[in-house]
Coordinates of C-alpha atoms in Angstrom, one line a residue:
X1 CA 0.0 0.0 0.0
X2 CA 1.4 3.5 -0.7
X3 CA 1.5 6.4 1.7
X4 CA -1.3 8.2 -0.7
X5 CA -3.6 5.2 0.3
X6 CA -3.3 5.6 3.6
X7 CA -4.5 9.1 3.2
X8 CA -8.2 9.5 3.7
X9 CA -9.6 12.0 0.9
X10 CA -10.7 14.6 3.6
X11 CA -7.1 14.8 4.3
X12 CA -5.0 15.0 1.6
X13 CA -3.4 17.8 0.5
X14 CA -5.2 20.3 -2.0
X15 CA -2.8 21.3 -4.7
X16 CA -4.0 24.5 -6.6
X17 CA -2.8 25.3 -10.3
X18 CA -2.3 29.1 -9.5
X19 CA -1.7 30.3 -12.4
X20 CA -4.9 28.9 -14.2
X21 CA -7.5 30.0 -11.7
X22 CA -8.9 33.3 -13.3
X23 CA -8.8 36.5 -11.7
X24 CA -12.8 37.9 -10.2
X25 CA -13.8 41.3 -10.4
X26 CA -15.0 42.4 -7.2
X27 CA -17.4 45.4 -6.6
X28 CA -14.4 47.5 -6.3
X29 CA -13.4 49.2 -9.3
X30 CA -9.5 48.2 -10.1
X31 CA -9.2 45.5 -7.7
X32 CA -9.5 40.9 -9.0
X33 CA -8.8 38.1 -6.9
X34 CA -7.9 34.5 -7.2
X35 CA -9.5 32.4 -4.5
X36 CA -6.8 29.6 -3.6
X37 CA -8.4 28.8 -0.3
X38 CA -12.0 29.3 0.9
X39 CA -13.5 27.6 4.1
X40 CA -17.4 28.8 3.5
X41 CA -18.0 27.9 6.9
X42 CA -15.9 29.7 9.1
X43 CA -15.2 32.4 5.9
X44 CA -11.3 31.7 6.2
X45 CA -9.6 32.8 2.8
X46 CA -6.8 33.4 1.0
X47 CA -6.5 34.7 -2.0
X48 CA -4.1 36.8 -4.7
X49 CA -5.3 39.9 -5.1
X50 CA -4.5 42.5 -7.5
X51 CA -5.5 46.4 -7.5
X52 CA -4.8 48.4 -10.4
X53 CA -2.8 52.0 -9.5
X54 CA -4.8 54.2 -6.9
X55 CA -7.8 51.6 -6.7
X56 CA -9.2 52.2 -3.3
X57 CA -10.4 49.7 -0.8
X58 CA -12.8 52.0 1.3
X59 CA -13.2 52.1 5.1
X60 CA -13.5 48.4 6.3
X61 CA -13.1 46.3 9.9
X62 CA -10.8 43.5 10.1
X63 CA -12.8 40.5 12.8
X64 CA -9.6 38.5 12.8
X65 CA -6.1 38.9 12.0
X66 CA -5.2 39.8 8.7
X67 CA -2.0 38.7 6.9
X68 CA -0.9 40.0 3.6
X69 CA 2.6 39.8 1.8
X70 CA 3.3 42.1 -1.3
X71 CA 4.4 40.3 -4.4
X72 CA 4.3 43.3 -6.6
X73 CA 4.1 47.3 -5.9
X74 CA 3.2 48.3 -2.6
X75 CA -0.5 48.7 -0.2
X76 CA -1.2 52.0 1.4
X77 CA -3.0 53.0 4.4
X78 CA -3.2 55.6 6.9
X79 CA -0.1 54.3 8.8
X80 CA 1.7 53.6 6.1
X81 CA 3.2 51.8 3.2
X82 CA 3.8 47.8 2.2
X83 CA 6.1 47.8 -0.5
X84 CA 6.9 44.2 -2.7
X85 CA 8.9 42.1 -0.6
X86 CA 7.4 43.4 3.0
X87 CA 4.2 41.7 4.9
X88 CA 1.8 43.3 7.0
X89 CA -0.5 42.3 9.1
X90 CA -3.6 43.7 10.9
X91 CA -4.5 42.9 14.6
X92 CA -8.4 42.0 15.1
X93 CA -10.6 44.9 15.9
X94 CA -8.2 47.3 13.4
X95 CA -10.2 49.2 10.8
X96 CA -8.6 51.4 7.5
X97 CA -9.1 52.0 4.1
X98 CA -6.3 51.1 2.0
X99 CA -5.1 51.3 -1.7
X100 CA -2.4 50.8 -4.1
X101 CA 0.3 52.4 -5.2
X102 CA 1.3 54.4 -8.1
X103 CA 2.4 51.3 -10.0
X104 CA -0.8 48.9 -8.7
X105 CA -0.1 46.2 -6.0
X106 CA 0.1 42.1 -6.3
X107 CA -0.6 40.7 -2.8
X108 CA -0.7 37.4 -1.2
X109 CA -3.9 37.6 1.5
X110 CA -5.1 36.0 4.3
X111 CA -7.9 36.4 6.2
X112 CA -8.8 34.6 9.1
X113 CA -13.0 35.7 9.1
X114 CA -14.5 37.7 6.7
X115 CA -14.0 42.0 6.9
X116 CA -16.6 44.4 7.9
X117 CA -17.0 47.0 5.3
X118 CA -18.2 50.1 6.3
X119 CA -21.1 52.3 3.8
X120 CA -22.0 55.6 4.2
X121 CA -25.4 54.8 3.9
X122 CA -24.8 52.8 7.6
X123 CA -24.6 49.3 6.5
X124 CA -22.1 46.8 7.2
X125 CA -21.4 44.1 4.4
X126 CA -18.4 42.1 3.8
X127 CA -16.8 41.7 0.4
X128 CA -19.3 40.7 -1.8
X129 CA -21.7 43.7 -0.4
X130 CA -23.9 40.8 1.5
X131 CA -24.9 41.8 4.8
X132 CA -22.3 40.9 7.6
X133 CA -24.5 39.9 10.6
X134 CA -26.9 38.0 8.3
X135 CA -23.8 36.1 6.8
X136 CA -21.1 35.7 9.2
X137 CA -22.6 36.5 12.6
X138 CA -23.9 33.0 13.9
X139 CA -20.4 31.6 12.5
X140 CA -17.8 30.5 15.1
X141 CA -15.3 32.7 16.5

């Protein structure tokens, strides 16, 4: 029997092609993602995303800790800026808006629940504009 045998299908190891999974447009103008790792439950991700020059994030709540290492050009926000080859990463409870740099940004991100996102019309939504409490808030912490 080989070691791959042994391995029941719930835990093997999930090998993703990056380079053919095709970038999303999200709701924000300038800014795709590939989705490499999604837990729908819990809303863990990580994903590749990629903002075009100046293309702005707007004012959003991180739940969990955020991770994100630049690949390409550099992330702004208030406190300052990631440039390729530096990682930030954002405590729970820590809230910004952020955007990219004069030559666009390529980032490696990881985010441990879901962000808040903040509209000026009061609500909260997360990425994809659904509402955050109807969505995420029975999910565990």
């Amino acid at each position: 029997m080989t070691v791959r045998e042994k391995i029941p299908a719930e835990l093997a190891s999930r090998f993703v092609d990056v380079q053919n999974v095709s970038w999303e447009k999200t709701r924000y103008p300038g800014i795709e993602q590939k989705t490499l790792l999604i837990d729908r439950g819990t809303g863990l991700l990580t994903a590749l995303m990629r903002m075009a020059p100046g293309a702005h994030l707007p004012d959003h709540e991180h739940v969990k800790i955020e991770q994100t290492y630049v690949l390409e050009g550099s992330l702004v926000c208030p406190e300052g800026e990631c440039g390729a080859g530096q990682f930030v990463w954002r405590p729970a409870g820590s809230r910004h808006d952020a955007w990219a740099g004069p030559q666009g940004g390529l980032f490696l991100a990881i985010f441990q629940a879901p962000n808040k996102f903040f509209s000026a019309d009061g609500r909260v939504t997360d990425f994809l504009g659904r509402d955050w409490e109807e969505t995420w808030g029975q999910r565990p912490k």
